[in-house]
XYZ file of C-alpha atoms in Angstrom:
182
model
C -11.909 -23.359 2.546
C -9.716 -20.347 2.966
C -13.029 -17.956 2.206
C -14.908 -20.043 4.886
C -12.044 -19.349 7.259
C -11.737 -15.655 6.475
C -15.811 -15.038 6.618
C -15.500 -17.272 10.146
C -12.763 -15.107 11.569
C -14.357 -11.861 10.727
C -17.890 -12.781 11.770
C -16.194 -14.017 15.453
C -14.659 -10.590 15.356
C -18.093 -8.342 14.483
C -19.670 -10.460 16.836
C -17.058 -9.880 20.383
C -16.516 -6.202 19.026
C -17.976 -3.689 21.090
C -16.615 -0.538 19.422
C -15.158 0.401 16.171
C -12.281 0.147 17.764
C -11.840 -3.357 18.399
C -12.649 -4.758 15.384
C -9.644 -5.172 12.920
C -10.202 -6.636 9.068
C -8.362 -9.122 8.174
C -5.044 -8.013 6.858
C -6.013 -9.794 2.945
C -8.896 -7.639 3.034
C -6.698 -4.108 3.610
C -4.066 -5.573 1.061
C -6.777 -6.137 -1.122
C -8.573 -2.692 -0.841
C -4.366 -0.921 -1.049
C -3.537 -3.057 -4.024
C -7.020 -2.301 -6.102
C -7.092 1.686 -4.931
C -2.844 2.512 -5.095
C -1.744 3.628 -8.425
C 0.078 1.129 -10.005
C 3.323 2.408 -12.043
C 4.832 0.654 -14.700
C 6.841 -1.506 -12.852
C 4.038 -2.749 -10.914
C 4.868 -1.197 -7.595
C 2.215 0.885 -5.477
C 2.713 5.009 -5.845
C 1.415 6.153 -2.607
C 1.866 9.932 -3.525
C -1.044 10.350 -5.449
C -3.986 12.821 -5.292
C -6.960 11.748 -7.327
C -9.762 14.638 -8.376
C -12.052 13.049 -9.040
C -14.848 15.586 -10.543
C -14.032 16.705 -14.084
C -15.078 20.560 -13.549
C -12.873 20.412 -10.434
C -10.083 18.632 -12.643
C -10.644 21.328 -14.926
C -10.083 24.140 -12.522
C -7.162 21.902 -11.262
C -5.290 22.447 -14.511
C -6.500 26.065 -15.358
C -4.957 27.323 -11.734
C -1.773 25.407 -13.158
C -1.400 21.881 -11.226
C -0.010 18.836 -12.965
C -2.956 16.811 -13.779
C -2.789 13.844 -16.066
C -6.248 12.758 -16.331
C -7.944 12.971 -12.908
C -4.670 12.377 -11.199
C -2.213 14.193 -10.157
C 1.790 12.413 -9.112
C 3.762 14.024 -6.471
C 7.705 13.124 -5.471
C 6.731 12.867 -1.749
C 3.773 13.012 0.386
C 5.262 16.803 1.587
C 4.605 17.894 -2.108
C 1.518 16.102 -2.028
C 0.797 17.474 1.517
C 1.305 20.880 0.404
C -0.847 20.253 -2.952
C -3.960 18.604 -1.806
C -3.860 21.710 0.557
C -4.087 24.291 -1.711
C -6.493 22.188 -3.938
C -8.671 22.009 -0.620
C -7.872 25.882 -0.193
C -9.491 26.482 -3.965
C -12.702 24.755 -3.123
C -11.754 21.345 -4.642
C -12.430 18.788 -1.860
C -13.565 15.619 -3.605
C -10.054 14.563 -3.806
C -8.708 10.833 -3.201
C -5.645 10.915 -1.437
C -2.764 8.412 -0.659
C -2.571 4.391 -1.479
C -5.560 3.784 0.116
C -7.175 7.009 -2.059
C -9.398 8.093 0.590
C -11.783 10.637 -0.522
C -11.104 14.178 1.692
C -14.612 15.208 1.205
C -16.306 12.362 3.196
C -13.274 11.629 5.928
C -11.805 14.770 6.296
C -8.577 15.202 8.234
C -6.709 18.724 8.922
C -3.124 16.122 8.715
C -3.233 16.122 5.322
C 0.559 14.301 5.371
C -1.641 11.422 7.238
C -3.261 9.927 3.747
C 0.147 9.409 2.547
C 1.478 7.328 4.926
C 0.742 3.494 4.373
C 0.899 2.862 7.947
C -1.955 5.516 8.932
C -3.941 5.180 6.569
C -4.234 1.269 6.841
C -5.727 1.990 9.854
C -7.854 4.465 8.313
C -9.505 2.357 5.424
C -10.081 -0.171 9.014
C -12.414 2.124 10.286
C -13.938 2.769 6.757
C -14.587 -0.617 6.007
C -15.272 -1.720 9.599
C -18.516 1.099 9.249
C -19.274 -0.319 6.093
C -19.469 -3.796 7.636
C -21.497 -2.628 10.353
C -24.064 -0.578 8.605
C -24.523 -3.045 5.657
C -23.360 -6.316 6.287
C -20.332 -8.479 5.522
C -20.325 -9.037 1.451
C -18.676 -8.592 -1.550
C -20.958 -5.661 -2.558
C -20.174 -4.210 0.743
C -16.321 -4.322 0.600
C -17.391 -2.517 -3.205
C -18.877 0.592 -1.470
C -15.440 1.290 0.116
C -14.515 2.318 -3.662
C -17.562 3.966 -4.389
C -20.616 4.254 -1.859
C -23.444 4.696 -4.070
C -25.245 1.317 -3.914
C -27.107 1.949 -7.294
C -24.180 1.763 -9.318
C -23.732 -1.625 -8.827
C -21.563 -2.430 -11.952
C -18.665 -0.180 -10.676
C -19.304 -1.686 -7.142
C -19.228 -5.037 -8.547
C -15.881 -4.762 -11.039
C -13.920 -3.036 -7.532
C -14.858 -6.324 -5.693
C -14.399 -8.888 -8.242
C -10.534 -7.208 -8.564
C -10.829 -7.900 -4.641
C -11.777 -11.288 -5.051
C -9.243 -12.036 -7.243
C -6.246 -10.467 -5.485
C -7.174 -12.243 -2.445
C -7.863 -15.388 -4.006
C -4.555 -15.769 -6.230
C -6.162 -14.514 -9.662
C -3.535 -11.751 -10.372
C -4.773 -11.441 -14.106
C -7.650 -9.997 -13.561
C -6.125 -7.612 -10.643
C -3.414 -5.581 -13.051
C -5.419 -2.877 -14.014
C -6.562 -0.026 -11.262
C -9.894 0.383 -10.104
C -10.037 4.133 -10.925
């Protein structure tokens, strides 16, 4: 009943919206997305200061000009440190970067206020818009709530394993929702 009710209230919403603007996702659906793209630390809680790289030549070059990358990622103790990081990664030539708790990829929604992806309250209303344009272009579905994490619709096994972690988070199924999507 609850999914009926969530489908119902977003399909009123696509349906009375006249811009992007207007429409908002329902706030499980933005908790969902933060809670499957935010790096999760040990003790469970959300690190929003977080810059993902997400080529390995680029995370390469990341760690030969001497940044702290573990991985692809790359912690920082505030979201001026990871302001003033992501900048001169973007500086280098390294823009496919994933920024923030919602990790939204720099390459694809660029913004000169790079201090902007780390704040929660920002970019909540940034992964809105994303979504909302995914919604419009390509329906409202599971798989379509999957190409917020990764676009490409023919890699539909990392499309699908984002959204099921979606569909469990909303729906109560924490198990399944412990490990990141990255």
């Amino acid at each position: 009943m609850k999914r009926l009710g969530i489908l119902v209230m977003f399909c009123a919403q696509l349906m009375c919206a006249d811009s992007d603007m207007s429409i908002r996702m329902p706030d499980v659906v933005l908790d969902a997305i933060r809670h499957c793209e935010c790096l999760k630390e040990a003790d469970g809680t959300c690190n929003p200061n977080v810059i993902r790289i997400n080529a390995d030549e680029d995370t390469q070059r990341a760690k030969a000009a001497g940044f702290a990358v573990n991985g692809h990622i790359i912690r920082c103790n505030s979201s001026e440190e990871c302001s003033v990081q992501a900048q001169a990664l973007i500086n280098g030539g390294i823009t496919n970067l994933d920024l923030g708790p919602y990790q939204i990829n720099y390459k694809y929604h660029p913004n000169p206020m790079l201090h902007e992806y780390f704040v929660d309250a920002t970019e909540r209303e940034h992964a809105n818009r994303i979504i909302t344009g995914l919604v419009k272009s390509f329906g409202y579905s599971w798989e379509t709530l999957g190409r917020y994490h990764h676009f490409c619709a023919t890699d539909r096994t990392r499309n699908e394993t984002y959204y099921r972690k979606m569909y469990a988070y909303i729906y109560g199924n924490n198990s399944q929702t412990q490990s990141s999507a990255q």
